[in-house]
PDB file of C-alpha atoms in Angstrom:
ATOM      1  CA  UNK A   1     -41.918 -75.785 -46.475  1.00  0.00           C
ATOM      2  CA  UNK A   2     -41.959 -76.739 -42.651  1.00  0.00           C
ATOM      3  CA  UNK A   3     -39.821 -79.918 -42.891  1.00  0.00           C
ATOM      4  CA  UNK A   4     -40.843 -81.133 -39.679  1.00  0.00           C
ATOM      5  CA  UNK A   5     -44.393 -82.134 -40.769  1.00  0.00           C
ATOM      6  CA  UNK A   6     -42.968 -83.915 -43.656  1.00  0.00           C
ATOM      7  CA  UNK A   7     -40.562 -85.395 -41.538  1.00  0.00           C
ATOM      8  CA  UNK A   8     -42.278 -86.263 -39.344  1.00  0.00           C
ATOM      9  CA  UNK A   9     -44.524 -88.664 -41.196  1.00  0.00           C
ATOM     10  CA  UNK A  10     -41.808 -89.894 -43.253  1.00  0.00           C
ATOM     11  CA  UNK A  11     -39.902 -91.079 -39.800  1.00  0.00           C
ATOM     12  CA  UNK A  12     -43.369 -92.005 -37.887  1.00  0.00           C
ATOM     13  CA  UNK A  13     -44.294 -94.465 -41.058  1.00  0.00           C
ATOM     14  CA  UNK A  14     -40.516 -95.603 -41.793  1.00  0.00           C
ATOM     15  CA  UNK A  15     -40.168 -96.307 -38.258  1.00  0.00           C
ATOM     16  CA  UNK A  16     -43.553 -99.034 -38.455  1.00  0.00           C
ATOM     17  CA  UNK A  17     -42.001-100.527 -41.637  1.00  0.00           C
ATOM     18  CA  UNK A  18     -38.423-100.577 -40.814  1.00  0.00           C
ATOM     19  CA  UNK A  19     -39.166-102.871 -37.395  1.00  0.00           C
ATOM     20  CA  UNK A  20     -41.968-105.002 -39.370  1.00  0.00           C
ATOM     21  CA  UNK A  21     -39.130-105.584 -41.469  1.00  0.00           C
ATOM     22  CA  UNK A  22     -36.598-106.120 -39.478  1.00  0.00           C
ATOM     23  CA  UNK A  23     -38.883-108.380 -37.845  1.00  0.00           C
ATOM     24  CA  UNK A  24     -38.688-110.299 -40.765  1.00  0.00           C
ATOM     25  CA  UNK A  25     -42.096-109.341 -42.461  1.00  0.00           C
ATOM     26  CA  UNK A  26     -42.377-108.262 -45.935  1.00  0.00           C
ATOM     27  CA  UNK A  27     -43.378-104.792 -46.889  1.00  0.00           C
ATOM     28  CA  UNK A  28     -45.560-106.718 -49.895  1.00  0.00           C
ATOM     29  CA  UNK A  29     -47.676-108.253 -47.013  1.00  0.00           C
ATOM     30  CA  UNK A  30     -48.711-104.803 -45.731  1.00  0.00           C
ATOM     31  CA  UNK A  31     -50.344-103.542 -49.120  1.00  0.00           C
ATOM     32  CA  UNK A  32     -54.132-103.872 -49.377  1.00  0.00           C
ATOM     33  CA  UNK A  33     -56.292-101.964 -51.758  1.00  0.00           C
ATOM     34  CA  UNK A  34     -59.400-102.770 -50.491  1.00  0.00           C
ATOM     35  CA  UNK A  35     -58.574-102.213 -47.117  1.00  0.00           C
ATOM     36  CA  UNK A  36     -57.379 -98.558 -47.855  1.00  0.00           C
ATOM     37  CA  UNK A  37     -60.532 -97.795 -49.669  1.00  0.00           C
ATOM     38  CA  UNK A  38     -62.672 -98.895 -47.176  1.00  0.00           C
ATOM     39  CA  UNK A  39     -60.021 -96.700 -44.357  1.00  0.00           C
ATOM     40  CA  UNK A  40     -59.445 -93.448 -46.091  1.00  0.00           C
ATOM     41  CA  UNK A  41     -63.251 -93.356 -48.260  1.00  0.00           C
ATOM     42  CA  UNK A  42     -64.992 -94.286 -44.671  1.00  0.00           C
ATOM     43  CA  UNK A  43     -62.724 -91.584 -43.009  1.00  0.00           C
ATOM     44  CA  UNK A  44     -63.531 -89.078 -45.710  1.00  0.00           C
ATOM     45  CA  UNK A  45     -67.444 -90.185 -45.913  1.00  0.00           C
ATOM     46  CA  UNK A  46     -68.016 -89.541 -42.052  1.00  0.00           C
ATOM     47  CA  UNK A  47     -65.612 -86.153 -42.089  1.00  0.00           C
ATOM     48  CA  UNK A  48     -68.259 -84.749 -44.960  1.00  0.00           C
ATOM     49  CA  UNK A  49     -70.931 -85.665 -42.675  1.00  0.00           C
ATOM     50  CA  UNK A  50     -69.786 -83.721 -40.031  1.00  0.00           C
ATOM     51  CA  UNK A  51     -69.240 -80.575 -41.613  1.00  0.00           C
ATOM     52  CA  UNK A  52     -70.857 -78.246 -44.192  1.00  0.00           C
ATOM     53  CA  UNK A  53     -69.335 -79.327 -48.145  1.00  0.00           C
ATOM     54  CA  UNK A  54     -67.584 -75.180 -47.877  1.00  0.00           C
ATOM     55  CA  UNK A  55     -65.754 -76.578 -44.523  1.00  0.00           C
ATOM     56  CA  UNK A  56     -64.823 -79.762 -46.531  1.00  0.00           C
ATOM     57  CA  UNK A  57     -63.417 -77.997 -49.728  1.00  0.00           C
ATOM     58  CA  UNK A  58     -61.097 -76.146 -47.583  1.00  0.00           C
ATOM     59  CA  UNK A  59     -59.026 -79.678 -46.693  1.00  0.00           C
ATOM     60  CA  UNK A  60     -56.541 -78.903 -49.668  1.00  0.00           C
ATOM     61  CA  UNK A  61     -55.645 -75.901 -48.272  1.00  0.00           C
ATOM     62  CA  UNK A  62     -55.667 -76.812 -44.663  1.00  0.00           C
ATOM     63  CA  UNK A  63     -53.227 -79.550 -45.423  1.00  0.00           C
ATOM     64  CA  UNK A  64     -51.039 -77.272 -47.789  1.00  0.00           C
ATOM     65  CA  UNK A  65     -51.318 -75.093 -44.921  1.00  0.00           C
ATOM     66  CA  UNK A  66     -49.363 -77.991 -42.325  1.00  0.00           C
ATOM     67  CA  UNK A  67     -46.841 -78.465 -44.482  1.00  0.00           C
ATOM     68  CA  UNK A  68     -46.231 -74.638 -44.641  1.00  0.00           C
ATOM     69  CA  UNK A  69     -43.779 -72.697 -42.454  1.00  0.00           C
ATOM     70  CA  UNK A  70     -44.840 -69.831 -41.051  1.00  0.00           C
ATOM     71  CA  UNK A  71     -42.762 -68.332 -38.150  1.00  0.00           C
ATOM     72  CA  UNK A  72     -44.312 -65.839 -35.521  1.00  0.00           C
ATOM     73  CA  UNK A  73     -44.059 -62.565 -36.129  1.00  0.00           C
ATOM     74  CA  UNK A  74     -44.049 -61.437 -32.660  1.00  0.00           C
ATOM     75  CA  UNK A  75     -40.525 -59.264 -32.071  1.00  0.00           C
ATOM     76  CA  UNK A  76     -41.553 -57.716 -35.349  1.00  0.00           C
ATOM     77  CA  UNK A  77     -45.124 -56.146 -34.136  1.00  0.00           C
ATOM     78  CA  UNK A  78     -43.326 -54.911 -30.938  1.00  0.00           C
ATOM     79  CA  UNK A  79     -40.963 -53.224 -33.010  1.00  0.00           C
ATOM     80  CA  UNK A  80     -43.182 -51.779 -35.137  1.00  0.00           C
ATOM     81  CA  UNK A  81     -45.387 -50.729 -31.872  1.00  0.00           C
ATOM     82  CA  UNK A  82     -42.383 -49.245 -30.804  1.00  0.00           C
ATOM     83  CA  UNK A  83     -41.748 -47.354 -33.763  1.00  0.00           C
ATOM     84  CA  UNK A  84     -45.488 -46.363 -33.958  1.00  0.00           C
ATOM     85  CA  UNK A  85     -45.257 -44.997 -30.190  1.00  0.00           C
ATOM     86  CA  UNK A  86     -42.513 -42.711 -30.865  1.00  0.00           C
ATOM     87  CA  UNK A  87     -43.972 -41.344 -33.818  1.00  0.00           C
ATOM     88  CA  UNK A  88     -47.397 -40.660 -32.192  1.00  0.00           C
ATOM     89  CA  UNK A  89     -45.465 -38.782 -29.161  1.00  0.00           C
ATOM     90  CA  UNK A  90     -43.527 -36.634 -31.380  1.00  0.00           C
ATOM     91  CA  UNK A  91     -45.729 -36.038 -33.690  1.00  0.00           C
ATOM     92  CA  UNK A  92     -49.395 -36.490 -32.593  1.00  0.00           C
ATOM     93  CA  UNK A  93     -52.155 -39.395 -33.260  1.00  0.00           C
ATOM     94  CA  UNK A  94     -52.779 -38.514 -36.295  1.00  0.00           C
ATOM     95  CA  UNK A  95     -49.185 -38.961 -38.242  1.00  0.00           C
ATOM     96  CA  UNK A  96     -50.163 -42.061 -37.955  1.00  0.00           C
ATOM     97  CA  UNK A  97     -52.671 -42.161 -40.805  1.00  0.00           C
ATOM     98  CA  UNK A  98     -50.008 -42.184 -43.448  1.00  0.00           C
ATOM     99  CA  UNK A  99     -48.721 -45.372 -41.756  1.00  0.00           C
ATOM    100  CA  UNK A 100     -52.190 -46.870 -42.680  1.00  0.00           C
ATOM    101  CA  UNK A 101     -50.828 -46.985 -46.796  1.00  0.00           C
ATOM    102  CA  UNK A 102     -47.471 -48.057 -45.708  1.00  0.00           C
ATOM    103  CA  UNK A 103     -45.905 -52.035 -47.338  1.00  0.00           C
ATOM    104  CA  UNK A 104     -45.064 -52.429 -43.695  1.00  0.00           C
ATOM    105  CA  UNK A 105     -48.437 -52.713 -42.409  1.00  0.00           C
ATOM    106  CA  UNK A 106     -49.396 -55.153 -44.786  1.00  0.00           C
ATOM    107  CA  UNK A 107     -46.928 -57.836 -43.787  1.00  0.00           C
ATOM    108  CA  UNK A 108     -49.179 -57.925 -40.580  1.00  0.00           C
ATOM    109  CA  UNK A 109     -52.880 -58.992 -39.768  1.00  0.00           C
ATOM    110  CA  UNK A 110     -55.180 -56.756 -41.163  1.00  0.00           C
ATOM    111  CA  UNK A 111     -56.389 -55.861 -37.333  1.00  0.00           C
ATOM    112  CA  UNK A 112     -53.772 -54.080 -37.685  1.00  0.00           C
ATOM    113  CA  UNK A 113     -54.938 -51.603 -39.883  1.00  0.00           C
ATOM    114  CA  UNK A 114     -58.182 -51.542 -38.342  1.00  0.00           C
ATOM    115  CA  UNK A 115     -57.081 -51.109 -34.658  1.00  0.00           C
ATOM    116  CA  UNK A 116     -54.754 -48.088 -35.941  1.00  0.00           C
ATOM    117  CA  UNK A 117     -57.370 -46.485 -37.364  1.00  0.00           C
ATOM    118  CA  UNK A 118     -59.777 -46.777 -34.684  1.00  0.00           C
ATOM    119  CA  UNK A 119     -56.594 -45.112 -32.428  1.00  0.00           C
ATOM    120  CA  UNK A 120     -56.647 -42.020 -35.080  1.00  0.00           C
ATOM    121  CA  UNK A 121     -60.431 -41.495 -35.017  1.00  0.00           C
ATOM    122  CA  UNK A 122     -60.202 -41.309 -31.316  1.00  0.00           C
ATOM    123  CA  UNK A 123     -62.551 -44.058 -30.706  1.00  0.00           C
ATOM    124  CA  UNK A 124     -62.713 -44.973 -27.038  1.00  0.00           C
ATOM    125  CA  UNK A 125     -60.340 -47.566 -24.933  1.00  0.00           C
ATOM    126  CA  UNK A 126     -63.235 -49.852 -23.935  1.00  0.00           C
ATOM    127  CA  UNK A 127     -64.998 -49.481 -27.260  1.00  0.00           C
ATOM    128  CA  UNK A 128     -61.814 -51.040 -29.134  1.00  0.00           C
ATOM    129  CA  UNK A 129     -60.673 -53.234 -26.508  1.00  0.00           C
ATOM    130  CA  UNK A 130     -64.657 -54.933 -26.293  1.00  0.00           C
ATOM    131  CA  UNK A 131     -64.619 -54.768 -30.612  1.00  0.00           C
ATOM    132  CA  UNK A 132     -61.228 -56.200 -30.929  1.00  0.00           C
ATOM    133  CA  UNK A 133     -61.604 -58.761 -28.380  1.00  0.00           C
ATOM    134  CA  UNK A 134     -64.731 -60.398 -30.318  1.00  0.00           C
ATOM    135  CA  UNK A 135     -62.803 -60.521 -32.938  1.00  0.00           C
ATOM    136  CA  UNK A 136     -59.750 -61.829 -32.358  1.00  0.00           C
ATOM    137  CA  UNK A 137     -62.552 -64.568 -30.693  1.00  0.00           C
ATOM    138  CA  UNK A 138     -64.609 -65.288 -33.461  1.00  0.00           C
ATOM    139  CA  UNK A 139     -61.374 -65.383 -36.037  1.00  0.00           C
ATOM    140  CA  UNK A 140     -59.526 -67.873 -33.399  1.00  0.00           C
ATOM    141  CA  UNK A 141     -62.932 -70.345 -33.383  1.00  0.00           C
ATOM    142  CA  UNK A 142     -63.150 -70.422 -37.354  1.00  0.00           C
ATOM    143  CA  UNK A 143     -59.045 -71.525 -37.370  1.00  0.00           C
ATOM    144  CA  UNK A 144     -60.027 -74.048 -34.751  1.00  0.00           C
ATOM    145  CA  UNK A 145     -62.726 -75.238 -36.005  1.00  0.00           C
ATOM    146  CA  UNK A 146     -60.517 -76.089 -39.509  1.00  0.00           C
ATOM    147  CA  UNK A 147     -57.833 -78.051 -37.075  1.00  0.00           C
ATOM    148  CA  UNK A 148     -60.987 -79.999 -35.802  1.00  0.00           C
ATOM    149  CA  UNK A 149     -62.051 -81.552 -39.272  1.00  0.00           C
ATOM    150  CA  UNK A 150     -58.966 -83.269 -38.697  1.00  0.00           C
ATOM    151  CA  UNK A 151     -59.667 -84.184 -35.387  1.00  0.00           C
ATOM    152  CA  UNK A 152     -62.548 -85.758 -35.907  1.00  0.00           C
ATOM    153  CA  UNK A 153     -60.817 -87.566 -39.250  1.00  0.00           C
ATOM    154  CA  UNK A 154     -58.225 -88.618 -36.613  1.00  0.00           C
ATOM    155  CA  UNK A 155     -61.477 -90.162 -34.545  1.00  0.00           C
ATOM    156  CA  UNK A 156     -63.021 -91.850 -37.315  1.00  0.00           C
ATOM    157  CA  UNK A 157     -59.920 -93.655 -39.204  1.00  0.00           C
ATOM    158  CA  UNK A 158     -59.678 -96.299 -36.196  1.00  0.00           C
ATOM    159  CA  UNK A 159     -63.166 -97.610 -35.990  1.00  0.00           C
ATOM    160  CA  UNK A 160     -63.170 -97.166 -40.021  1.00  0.00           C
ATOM    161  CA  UNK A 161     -59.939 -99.614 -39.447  1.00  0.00           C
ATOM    162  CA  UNK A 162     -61.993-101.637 -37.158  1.00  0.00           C
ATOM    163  CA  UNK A 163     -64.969-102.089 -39.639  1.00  0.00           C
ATOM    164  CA  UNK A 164     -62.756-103.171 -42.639  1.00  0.00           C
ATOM    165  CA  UNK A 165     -61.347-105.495 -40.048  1.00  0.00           C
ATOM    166  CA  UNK A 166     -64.584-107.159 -39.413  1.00  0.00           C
ATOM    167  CA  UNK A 167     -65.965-107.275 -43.174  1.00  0.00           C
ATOM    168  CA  UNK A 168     -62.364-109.173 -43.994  1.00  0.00           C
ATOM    169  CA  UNK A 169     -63.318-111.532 -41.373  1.00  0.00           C
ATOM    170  CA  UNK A 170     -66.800-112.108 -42.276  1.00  0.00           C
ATOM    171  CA  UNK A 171     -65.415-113.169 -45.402  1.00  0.00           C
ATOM    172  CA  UNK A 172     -63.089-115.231 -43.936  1.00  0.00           C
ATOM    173  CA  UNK A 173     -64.815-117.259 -41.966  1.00  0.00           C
ATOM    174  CA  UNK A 174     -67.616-117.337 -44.945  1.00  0.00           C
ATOM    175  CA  UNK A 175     -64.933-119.616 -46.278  1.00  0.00           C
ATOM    176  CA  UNK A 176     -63.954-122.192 -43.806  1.00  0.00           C
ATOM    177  CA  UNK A 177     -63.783-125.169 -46.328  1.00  0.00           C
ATOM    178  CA  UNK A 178     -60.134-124.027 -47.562  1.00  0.00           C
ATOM    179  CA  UNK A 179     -58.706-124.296 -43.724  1.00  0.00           C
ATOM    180  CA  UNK A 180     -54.715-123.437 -44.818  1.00  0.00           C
ATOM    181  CA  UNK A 181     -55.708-119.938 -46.445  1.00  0.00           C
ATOM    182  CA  UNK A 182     -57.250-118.752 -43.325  1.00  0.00           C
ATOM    183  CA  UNK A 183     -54.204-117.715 -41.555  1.00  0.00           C
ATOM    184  CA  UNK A 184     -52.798-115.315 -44.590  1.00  0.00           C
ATOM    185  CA  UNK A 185     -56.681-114.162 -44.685  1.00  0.00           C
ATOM    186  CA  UNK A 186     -57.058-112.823 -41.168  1.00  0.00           C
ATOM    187  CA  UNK A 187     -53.599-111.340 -41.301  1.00  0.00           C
ATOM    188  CA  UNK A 188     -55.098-109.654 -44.551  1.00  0.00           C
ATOM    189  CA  UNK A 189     -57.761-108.491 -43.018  1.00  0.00           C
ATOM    190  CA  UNK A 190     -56.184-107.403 -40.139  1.00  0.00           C
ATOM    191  CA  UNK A 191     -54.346-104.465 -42.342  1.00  0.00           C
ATOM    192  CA  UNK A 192     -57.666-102.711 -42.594  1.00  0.00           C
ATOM    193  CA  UNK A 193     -57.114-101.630 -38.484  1.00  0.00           C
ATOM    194  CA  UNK A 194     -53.458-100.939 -39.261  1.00  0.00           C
ATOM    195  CA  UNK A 195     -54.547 -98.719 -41.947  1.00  0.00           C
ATOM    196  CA  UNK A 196     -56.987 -96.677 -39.722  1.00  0.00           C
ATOM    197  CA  UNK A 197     -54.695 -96.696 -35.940  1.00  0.00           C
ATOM    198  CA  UNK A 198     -51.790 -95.660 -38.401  1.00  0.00           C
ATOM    199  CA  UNK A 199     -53.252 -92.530 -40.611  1.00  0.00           C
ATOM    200  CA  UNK A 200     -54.805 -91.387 -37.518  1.00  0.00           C
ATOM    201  CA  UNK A 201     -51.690 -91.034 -35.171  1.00  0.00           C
ATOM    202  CA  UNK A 202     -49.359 -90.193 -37.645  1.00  0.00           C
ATOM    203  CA  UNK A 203     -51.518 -87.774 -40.036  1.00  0.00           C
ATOM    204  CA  UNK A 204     -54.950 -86.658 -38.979  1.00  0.00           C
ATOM    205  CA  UNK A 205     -54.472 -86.063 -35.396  1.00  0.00           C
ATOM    206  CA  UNK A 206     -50.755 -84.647 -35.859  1.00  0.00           C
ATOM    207  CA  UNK A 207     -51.641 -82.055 -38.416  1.00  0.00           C
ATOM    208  CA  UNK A 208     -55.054 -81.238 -36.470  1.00  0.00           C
ATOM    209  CA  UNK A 209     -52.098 -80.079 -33.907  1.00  0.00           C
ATOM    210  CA  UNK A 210     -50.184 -78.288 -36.047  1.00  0.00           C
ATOM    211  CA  UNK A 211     -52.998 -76.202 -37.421  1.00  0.00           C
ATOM    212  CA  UNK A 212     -54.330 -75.919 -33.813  1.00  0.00           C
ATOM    213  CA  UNK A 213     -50.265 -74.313 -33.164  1.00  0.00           C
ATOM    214  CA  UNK A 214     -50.420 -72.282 -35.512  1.00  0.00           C
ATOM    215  CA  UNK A 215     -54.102 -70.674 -35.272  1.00  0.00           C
ATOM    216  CA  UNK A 216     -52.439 -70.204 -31.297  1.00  0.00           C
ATOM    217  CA  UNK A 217     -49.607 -68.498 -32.746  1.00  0.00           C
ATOM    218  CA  UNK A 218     -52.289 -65.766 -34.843  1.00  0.00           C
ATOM    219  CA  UNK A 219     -54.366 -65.407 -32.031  1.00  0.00           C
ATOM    220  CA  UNK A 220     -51.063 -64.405 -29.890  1.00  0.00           C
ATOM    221  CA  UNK A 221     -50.420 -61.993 -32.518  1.00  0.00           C
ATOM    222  CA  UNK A 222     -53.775 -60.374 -32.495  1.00  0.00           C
ATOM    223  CA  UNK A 223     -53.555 -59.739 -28.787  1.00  0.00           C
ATOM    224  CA  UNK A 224     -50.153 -58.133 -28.996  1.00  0.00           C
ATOM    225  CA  UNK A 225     -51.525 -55.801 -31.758  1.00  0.00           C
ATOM    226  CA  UNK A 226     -54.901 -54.998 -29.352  1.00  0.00           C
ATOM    227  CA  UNK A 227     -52.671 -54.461 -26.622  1.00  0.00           C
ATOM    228  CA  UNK A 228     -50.228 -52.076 -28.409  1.00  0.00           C
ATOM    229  CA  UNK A 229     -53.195 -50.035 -29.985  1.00  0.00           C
ATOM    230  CA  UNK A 230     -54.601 -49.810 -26.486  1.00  0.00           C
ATOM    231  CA  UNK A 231     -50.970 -48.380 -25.578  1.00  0.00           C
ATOM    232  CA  UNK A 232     -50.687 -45.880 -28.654  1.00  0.00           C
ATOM    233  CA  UNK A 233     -54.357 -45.082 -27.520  1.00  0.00           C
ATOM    234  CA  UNK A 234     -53.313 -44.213 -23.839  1.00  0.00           C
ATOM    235  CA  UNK A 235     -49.780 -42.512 -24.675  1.00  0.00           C
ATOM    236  CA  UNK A 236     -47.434 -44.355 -22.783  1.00  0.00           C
ATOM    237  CA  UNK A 237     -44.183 -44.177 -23.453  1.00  0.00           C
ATOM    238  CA  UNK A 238     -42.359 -46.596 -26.198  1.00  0.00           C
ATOM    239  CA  UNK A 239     -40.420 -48.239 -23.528  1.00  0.00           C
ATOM    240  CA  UNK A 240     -43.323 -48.992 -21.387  1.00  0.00           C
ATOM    241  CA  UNK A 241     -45.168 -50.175 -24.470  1.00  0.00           C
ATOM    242  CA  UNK A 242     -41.999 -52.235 -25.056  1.00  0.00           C
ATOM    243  CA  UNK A 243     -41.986 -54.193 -21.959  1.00  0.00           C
ATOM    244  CA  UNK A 244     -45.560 -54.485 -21.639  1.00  0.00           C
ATOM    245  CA  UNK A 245     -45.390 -56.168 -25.095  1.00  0.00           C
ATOM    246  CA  UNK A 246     -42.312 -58.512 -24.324  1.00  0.00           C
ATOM    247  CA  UNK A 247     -45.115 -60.395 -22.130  1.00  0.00           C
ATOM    248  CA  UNK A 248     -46.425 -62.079 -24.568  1.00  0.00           C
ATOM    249  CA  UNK A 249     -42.620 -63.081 -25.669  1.00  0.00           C
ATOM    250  CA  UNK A 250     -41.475 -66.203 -24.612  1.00  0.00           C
ATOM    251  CA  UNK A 251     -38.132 -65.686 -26.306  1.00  0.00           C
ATOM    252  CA  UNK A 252     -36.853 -62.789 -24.601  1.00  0.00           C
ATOM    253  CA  UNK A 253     -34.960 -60.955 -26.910  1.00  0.00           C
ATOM    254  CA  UNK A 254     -34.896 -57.672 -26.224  1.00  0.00           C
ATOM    255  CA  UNK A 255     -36.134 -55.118 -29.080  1.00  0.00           C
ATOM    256  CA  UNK A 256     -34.746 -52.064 -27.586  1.00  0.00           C
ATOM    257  CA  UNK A 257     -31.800 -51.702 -29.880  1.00  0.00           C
ATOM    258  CA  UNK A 258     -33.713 -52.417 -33.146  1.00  0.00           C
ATOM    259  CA  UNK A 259     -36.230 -50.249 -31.762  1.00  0.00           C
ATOM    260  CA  UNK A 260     -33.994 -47.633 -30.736  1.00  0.00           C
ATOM    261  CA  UNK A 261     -33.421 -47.549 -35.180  1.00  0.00           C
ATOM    262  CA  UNK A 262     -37.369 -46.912 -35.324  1.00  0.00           C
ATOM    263  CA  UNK A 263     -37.110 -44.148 -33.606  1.00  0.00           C
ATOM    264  CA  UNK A 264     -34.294 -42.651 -35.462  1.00  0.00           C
ATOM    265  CA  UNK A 265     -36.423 -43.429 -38.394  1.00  0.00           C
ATOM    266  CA  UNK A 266     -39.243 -41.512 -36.814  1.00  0.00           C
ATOM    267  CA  UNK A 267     -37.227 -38.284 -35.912  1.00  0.00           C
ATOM    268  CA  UNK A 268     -35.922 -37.871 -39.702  1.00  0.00           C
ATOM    269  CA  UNK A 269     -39.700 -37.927 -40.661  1.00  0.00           C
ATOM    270  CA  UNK A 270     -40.196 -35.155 -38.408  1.00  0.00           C
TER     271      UNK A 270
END
């Protein structure tokens, strides 16, 4: 699990009830029903609106998704480009086709397997550089549009917030003849815009984020696998392909050593 995002909303919600009550407010006072139907079925009525019902039925999983960790697996495609390099200049392009049934490849993105075997069939630089490149774009827009469902939940909640607001006043002031009730009215009605400001800065819009991080973190990891194929493709040598990789690194921790074990791996295959 990726503690933060549960964290995270257990400290940004704790935090609003801890001062209200230290304000001397009662947590009772902040509990309406009617307000968080009107909130979270408005929010969830306008986000179906917006997007097809096979965009909408993927919300369980998005949000299982935010409160998943899922480290970058950058270091660990260098490596393996590394590796990959050394083999193909001792051995040729095409030793590389028994890496395409290996577990190892599998723990990556499938361009992966797709790029290497483009590299083995000889298929030109440009050709998979243009092909890859529309695809790591078109894969990076679907993850992006999933982090903008909640987005646009994020942008809805408020006015939904607002809205319950006013229909709790309407019925207030619908009932002016019992004067001392409308003070603990409005303030009831006021939890309707609590409801909506709340879920939307301390759920929708933060987990929008995190999805939007981590679809960054894929595409990253797409372009480091283009860019090594391109390598393998060209023939440089592992250590160029090495610290051409590392770009895309912002942790700089060199591979060379780990690396340097690949290659030992790939002369005993030899």
């Amino acid at each position: 699990m990726d503690f933060s995002t549960l964290l995270g909303i257990i400290v940004g919600f704790g935090s609003l009830i801890f001062a209200f009550v230290l304000e001397g407010g009662s947590v009772s006072s902040l509990i309406g029903l009617s307000a968080a139907i009107i909130v979270l079925g408005g929010t969830i009525g306008a986000t179906m609106t917006s997007f097809s019902m096979k965009d909408i039925l993927k919300l369980p999983k998005l949000i299982g998704k935010a409160f998943k960790e899922e480290g970058n697996k950058y270091l660990d495609i260098i490596k393996y480009f590394v590796y990959l390099s050394q083999k193909a200049r001792s051995e040729g392009l095409l030793s590389l086709e028994q890496e395409l049934q290996s577990d190892e490849i599998k723990n990556y993105d499938p361009i992966l397997k797709d790029c290497i075997e483009l590299v083995i069939d000889g298929a030109d630089i440009e050709l998979i550089k243009t092909t890859m490149e529309n695809r790591i774009y078109i894969e990076d827009k679907a993850l992006k549009k999933e982090a903008s469902m909640f987005e646009a939940a994020g942008g809805y909640s408020p006015t939904m917030g607002i809205i319950g607001t006013v229909m709790g006043l309407v019925h207030v002031l619908g009932n002016l003849s019992q004067p001392d009730k409308l003070g603990p009215s409005i303030a009831v009605a006021f939890i309707a815009t609590l409801y909506g400001v709340s879920m939307a800065n301390l759920v929708w819009l933060p987990i929008g984020e995190k999805l939007k991080n981590k679809a960054q973190i894929k595409k990253t990891e797409k372009e480091i696998i283009l860019e090594g194929s391109l390598s393998l493709q060209a023939g440089e040598n592992p250590k160029i392909v090495e610290k051409k990789l590392m770009t895309f690194v912002v942790e700089k921790d060199t591979v060379s050593e780990e690396s340097g074990l690949k290659g030992e791996v790939a002369n005993e295959k030899i």
